[in-house]
Tab-separated table of N, CA and C in Angstrom:
chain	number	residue	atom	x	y	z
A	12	UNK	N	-23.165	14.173	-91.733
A	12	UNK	CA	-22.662	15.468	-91.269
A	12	UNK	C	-21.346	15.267	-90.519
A	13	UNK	N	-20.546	16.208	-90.593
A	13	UNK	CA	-19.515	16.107	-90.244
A	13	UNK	C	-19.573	16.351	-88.545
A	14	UNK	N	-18.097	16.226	-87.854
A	14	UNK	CA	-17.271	16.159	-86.374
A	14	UNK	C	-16.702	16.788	-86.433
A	15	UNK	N	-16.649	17.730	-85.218
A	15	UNK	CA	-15.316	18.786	-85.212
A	15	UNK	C	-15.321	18.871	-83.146
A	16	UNK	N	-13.804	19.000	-83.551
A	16	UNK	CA	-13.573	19.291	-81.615
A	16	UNK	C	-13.055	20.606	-81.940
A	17	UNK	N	-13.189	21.200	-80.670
A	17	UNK	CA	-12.356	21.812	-80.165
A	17	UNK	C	-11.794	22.316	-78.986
A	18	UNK	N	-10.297	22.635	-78.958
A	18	UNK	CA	-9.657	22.271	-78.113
A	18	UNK	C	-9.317	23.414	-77.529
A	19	UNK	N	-9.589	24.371	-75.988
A	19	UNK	CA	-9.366	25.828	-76.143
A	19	UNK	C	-9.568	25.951	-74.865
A	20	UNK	N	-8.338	26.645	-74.049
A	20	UNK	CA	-8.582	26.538	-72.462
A	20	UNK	C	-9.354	27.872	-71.997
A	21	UNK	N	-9.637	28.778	-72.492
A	21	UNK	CA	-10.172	29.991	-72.728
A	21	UNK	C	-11.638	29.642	-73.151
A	22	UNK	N	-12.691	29.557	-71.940
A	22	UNK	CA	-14.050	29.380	-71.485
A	22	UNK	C	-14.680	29.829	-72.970
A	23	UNK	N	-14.967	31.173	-72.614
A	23	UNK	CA	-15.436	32.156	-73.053
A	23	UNK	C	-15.676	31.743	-74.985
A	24	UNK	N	-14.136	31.781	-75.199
A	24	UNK	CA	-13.921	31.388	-76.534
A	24	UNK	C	-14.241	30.053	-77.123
A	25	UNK	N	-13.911	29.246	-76.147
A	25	UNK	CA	-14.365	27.776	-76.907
A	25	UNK	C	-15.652	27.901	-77.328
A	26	UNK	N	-16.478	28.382	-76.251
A	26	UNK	CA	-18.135	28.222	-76.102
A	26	UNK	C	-18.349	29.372	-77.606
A	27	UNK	N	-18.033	30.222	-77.710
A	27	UNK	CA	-18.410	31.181	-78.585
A	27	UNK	C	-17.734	30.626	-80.110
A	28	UNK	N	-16.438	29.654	-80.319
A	28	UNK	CA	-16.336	28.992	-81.175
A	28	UNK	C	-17.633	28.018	-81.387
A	29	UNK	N	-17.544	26.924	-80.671
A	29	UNK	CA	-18.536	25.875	-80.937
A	29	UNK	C	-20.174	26.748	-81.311
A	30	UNK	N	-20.369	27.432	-80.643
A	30	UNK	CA	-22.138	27.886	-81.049
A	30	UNK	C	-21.697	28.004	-82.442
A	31	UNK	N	-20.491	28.597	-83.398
A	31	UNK	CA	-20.406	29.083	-84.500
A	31	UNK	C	-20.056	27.778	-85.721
A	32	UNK	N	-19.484	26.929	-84.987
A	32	UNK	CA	-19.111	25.837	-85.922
A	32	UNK	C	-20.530	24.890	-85.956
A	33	UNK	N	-21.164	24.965	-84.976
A	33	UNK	CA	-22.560	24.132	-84.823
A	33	UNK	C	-23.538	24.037	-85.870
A	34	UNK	N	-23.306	25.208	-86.767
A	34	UNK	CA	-23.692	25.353	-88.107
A	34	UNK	C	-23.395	24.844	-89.134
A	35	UNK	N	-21.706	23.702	-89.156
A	35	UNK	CA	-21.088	23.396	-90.014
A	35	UNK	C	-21.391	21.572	-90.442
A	36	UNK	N	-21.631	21.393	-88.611
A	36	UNK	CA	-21.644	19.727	-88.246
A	36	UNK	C	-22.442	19.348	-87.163
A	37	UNK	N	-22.788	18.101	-87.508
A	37	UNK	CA	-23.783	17.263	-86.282
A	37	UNK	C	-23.652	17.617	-85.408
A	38	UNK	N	-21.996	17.661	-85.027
A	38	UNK	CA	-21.208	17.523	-84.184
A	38	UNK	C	-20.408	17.807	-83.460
A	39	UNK	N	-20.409	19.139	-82.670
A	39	UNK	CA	-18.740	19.506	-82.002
A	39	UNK	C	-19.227	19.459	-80.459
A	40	UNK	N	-17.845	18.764	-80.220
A	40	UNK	CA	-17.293	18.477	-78.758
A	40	UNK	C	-16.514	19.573	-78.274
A	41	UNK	N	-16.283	19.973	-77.165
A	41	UNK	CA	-15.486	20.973	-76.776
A	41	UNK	C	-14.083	19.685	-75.845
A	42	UNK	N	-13.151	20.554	-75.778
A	42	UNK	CA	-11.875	20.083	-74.424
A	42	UNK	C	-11.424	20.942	-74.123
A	43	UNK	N	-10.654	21.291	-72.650
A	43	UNK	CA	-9.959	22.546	-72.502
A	43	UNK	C	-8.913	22.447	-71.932
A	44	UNK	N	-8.073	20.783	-72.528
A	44	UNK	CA	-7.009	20.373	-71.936
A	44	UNK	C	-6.836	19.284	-73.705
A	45	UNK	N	-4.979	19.129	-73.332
A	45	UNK	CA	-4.780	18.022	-74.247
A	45	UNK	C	-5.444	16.581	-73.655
A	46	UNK	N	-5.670	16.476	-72.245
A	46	UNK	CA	-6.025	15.242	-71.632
A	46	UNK	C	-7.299	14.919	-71.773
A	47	UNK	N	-8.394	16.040	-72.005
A	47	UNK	CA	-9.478	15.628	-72.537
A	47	UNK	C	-9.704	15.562	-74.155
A	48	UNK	N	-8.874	16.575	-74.722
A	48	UNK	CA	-8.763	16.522	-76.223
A	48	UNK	C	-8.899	14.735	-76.492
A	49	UNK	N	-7.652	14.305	-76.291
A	49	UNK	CA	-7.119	13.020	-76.089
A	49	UNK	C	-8.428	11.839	-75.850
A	50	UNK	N	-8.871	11.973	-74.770
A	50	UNK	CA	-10.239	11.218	-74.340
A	50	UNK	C	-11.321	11.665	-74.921
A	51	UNK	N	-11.565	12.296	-76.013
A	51	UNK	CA	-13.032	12.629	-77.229
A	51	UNK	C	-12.007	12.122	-78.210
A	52	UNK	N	-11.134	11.907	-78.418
A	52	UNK	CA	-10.002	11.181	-79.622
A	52	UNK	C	-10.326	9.844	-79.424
A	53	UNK	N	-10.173	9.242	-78.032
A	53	UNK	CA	-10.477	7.735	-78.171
A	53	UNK	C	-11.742	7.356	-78.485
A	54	UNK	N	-12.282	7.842	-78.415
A	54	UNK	CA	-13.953	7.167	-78.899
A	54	UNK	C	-14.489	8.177	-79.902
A	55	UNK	N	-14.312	8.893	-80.660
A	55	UNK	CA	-14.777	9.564	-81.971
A	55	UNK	C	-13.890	9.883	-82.923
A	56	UNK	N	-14.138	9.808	-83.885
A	56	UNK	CA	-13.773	10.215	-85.026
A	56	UNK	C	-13.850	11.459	-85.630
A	57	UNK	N	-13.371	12.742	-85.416
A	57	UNK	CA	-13.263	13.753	-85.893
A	57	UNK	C	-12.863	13.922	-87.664
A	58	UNK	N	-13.381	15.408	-88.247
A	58	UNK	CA	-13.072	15.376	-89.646
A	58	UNK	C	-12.148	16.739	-88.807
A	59	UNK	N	-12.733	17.477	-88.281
A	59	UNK	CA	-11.716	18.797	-87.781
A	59	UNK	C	-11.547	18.955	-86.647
A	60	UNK	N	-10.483	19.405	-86.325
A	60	UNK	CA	-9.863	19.529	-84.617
A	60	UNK	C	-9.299	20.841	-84.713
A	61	UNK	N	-10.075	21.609	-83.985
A	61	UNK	CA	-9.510	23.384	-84.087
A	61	UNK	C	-8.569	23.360	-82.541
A	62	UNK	N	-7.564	23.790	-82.320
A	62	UNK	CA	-6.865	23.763	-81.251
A	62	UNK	C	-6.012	25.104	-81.079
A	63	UNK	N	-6.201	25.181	-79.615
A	63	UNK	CA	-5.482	26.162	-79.000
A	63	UNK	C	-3.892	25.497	-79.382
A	64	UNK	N	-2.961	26.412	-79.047
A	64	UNK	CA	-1.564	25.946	-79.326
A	64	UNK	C	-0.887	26.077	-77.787
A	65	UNK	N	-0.867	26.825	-76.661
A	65	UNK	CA	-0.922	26.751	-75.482
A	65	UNK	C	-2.107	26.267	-74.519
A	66	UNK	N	-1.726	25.366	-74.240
A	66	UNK	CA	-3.406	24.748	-73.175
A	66	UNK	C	-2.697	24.023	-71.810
A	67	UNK	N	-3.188	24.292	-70.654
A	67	UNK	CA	-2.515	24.342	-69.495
A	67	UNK	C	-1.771	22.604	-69.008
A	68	UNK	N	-1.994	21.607	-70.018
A	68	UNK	CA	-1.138	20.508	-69.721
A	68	UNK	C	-0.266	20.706	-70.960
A	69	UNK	N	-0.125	21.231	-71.706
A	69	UNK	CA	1.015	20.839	-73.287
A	69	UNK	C	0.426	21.587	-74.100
A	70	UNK	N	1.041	21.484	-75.484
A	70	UNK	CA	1.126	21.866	-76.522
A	70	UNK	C	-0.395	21.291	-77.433
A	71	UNK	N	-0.888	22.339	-78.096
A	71	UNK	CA	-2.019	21.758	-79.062
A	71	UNK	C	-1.410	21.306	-80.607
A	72	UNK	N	0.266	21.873	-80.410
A	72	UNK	CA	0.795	21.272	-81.654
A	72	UNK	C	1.546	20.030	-81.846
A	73	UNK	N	1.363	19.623	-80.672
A	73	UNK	CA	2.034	18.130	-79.995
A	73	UNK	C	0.882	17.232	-80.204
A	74	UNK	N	-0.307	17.802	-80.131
A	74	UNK	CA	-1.856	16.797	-80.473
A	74	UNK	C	-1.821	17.129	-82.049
A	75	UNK	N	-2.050	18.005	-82.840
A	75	UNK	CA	-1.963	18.094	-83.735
A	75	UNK	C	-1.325	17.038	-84.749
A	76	UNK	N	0.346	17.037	-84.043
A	76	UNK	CA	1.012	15.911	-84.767
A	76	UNK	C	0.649	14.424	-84.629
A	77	UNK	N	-0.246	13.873	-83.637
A	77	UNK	CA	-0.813	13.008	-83.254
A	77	UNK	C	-1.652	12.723	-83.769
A	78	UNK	N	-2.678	13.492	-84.181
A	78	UNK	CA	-3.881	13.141	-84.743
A	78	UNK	C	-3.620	13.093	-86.138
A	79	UNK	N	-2.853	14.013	-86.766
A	79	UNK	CA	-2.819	13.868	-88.404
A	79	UNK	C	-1.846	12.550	-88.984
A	80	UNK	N	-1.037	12.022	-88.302
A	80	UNK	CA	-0.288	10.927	-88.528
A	80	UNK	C	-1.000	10.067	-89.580
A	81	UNK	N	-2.399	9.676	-89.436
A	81	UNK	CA	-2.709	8.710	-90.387
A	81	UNK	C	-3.302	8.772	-91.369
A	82	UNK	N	-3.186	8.083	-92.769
A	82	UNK	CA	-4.334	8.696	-93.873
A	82	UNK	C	-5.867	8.610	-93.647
A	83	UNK	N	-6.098	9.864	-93.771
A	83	UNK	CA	-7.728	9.833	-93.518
A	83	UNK	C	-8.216	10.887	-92.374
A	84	UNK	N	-6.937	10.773	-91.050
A	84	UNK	CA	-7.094	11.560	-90.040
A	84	UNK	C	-7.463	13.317	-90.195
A	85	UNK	N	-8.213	13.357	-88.987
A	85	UNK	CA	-8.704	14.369	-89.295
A	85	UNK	C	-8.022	15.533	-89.225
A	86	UNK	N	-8.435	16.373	-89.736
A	86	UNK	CA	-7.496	17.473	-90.000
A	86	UNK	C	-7.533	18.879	-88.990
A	87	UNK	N	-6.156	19.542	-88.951
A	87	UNK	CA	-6.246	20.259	-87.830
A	87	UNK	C	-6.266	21.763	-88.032
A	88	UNK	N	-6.762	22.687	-87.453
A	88	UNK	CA	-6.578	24.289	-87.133
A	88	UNK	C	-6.050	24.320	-86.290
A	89	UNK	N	-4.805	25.088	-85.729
A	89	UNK	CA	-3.837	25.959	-85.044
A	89	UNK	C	-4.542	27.179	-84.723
A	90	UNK	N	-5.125	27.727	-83.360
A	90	UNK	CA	-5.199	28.935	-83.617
A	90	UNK	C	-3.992	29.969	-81.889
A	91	UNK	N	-3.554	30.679	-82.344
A	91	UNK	CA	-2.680	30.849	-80.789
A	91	UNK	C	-2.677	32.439	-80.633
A	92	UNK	N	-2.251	33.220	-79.062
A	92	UNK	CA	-2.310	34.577	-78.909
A	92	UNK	C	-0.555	34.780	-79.512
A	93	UNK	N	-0.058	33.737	-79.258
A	93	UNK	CA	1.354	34.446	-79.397
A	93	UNK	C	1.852	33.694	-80.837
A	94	UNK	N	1.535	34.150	-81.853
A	94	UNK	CA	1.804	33.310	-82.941
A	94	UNK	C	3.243	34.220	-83.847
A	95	UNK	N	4.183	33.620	-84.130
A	95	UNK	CA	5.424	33.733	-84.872
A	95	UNK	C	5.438	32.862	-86.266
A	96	UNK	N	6.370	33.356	-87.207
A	96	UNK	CA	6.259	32.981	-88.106
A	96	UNK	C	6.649	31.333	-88.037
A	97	UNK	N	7.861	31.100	-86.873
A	97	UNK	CA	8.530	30.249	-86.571
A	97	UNK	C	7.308	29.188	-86.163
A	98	UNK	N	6.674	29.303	-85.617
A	98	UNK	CA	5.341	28.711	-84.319
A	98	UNK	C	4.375	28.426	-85.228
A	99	UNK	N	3.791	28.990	-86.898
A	99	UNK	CA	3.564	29.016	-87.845
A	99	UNK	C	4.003	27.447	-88.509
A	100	UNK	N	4.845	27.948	-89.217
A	100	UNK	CA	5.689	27.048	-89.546
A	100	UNK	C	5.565	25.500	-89.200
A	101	UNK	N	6.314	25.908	-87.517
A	101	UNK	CA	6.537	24.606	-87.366
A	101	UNK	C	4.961	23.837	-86.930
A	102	UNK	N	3.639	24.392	-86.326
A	102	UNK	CA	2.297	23.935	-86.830
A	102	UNK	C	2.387	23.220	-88.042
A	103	UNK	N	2.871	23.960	-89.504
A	103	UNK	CA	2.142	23.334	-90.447
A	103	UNK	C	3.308	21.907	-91.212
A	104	UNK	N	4.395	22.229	-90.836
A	104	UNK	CA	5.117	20.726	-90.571
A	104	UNK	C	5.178	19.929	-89.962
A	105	UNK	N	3.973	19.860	-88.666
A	105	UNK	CA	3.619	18.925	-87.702
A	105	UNK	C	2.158	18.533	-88.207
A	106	UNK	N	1.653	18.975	-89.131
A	106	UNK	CA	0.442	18.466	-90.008
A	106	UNK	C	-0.554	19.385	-89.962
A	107	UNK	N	-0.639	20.829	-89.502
A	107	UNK	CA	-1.626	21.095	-89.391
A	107	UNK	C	-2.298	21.917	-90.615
A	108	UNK	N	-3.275	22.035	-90.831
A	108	UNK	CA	-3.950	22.299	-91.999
A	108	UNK	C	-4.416	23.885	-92.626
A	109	UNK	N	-4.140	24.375	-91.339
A	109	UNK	CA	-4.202	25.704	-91.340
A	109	UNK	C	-3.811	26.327	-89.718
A	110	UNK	N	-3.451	27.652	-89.684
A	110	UNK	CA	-3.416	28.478	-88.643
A	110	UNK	C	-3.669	30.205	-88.763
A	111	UNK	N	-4.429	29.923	-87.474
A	111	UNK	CA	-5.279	31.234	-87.430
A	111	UNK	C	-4.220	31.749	-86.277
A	112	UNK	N	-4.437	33.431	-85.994
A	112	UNK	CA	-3.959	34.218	-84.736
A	112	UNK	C	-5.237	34.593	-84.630
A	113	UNK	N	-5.020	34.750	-82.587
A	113	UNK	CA	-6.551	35.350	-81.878
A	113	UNK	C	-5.786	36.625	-82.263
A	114	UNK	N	-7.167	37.704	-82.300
A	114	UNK	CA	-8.187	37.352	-81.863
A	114	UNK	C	-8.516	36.626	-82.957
A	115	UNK	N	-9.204	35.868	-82.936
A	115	UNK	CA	-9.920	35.026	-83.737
A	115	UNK	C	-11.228	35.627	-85.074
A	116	UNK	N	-10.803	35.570	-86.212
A	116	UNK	CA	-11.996	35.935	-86.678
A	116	UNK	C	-12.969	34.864	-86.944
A	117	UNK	N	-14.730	34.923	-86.396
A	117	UNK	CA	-15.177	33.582	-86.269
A	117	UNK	C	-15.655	33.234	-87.640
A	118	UNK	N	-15.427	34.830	-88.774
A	118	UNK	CA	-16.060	34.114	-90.173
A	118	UNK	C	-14.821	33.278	-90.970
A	119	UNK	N	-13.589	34.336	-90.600
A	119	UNK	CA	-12.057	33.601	-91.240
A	119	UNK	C	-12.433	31.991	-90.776
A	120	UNK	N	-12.231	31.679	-89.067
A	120	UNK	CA	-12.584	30.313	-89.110
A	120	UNK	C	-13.417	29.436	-89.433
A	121	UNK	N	-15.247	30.008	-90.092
A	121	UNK	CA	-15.683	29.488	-90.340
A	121	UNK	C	-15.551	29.068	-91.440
A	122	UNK	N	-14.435	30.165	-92.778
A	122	UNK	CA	-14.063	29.741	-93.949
A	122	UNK	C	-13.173	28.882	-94.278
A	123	UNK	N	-12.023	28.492	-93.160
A	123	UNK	CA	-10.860	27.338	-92.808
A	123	UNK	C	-12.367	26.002	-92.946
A	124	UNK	N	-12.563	26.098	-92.168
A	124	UNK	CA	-13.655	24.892	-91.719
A	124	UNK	C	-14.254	24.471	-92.978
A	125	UNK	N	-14.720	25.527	-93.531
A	125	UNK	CA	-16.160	24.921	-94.616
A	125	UNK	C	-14.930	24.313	-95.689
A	126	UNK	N	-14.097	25.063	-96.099
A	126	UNK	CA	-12.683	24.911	-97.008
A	126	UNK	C	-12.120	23.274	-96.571
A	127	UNK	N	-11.903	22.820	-95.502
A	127	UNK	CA	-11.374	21.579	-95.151
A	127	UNK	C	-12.884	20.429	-95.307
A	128	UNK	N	-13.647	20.881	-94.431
A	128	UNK	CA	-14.688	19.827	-94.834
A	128	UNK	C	-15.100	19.588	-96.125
A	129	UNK	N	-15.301	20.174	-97.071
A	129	UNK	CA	-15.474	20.156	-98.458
A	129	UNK	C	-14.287	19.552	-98.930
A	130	UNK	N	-12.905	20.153	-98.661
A	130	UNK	CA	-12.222	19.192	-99.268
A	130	UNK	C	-12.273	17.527	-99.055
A	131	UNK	N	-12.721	17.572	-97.728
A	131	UNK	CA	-13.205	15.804	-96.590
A	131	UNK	C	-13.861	15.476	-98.056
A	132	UNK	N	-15.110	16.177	-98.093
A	132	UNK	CA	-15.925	15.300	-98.904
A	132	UNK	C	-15.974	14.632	-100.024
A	133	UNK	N	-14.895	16.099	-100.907
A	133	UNK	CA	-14.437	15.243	-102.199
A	133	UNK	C	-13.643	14.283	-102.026
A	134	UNK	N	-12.325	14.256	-101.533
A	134	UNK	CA	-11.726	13.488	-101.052
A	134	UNK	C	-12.530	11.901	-101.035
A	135	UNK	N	-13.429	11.975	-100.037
A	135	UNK	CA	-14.326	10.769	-99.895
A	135	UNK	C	-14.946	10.171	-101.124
A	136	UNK	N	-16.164	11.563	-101.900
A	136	UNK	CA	-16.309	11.042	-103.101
A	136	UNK	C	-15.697	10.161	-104.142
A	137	UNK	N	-14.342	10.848	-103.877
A	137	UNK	CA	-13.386	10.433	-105.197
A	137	UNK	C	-12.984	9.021	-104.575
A	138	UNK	N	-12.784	8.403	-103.475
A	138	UNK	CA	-12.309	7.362	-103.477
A	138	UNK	C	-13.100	6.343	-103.398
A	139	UNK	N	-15.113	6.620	-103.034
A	139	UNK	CA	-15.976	5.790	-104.201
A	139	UNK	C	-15.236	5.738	-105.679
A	140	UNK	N	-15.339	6.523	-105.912
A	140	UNK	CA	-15.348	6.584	-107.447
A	140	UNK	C	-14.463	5.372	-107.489
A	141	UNK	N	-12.995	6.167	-107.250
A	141	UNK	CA	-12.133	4.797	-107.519
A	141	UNK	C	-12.081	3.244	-107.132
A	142	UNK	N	-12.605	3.208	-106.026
A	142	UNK	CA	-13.223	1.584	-105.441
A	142	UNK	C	-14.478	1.165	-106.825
A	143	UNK	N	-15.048	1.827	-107.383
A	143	UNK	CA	-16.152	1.577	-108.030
A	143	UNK	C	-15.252	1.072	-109.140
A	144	UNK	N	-14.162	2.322	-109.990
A	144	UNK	CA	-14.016	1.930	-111.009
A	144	UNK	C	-12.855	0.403	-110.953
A	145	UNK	N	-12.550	0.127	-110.139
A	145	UNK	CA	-11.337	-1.083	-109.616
A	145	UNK	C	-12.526	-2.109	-110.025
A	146	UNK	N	-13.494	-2.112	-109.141
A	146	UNK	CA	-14.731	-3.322	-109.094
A	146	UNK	C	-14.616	-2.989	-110.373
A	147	UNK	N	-14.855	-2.705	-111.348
A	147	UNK	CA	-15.106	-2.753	-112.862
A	147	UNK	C	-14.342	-3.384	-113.848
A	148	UNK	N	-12.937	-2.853	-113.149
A	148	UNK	CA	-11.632	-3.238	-113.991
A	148	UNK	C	-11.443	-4.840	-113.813
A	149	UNK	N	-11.464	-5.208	-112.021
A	149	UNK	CA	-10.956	-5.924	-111.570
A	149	UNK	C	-11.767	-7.458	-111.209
């Protein structure tokens, strides 16, 4: 089963995100800072990281670009109150995988979510496959 954080300085909402993603994975962690985001980053492995884009130490699109850097890394949601096309944008050229505007719809995000983890999985599948068919060739 899959990992998902999320990252959301807004009480209320994180908690009412996570009860909803809890359905998706083993697993979700909450943070309500990049500094704790950061510290559930060093010791787990996330498949999704839903993030606020304003959070009271920095940017959630400054973690964003951090976490997606490597192949395999997990993948990110943007969601923000003040969202521009520009703020848009530059989210999804800093890696992120999708972006939502609050208010938040929790089925829209639950369809980002199920949409990325499924892609996780094939993804995964397929690169058995190909390790399998190498051992064959090789």
């Amino acid at each position: 089963m899959p990992s998902i954080l999320i990252v959301e300085d807004e009480e209320n909402l994180r908690l009412t995100i996570a009860k909803r993603l809890r359905k998706f994975a083993r697993r979700v962690e909450e943070a309500s800072t990049l500094a704790e985001a950061r510290e559930h980053l060093e010791s787990t492995a996330f498949d999704v990281v839903v993030t606020d884009v304003n959070l009271p130490d920095g940017s959630g699109v400054d973690l964003v670009q951090e976490i997606t850097q490597d192949d395999g890394a997990a993948d990110a949601v943007v969601i923000t109150a003040f969202g521009t096309v520009e703020s848009a944008v530059d989210a999804m050229r800093r890696g992120a995988s999708d972006y939502l505007q609050k208010p938040v719809s929790l089925d829209e995000l639950s369809l980002v979510v199920t949409r990325l983890l499924d892609a996780r999985a094939v993804r995964a599948r397929l690169a058995v496959y190909e390790r399998t068919e190498e051992d064959k060739i090789g």
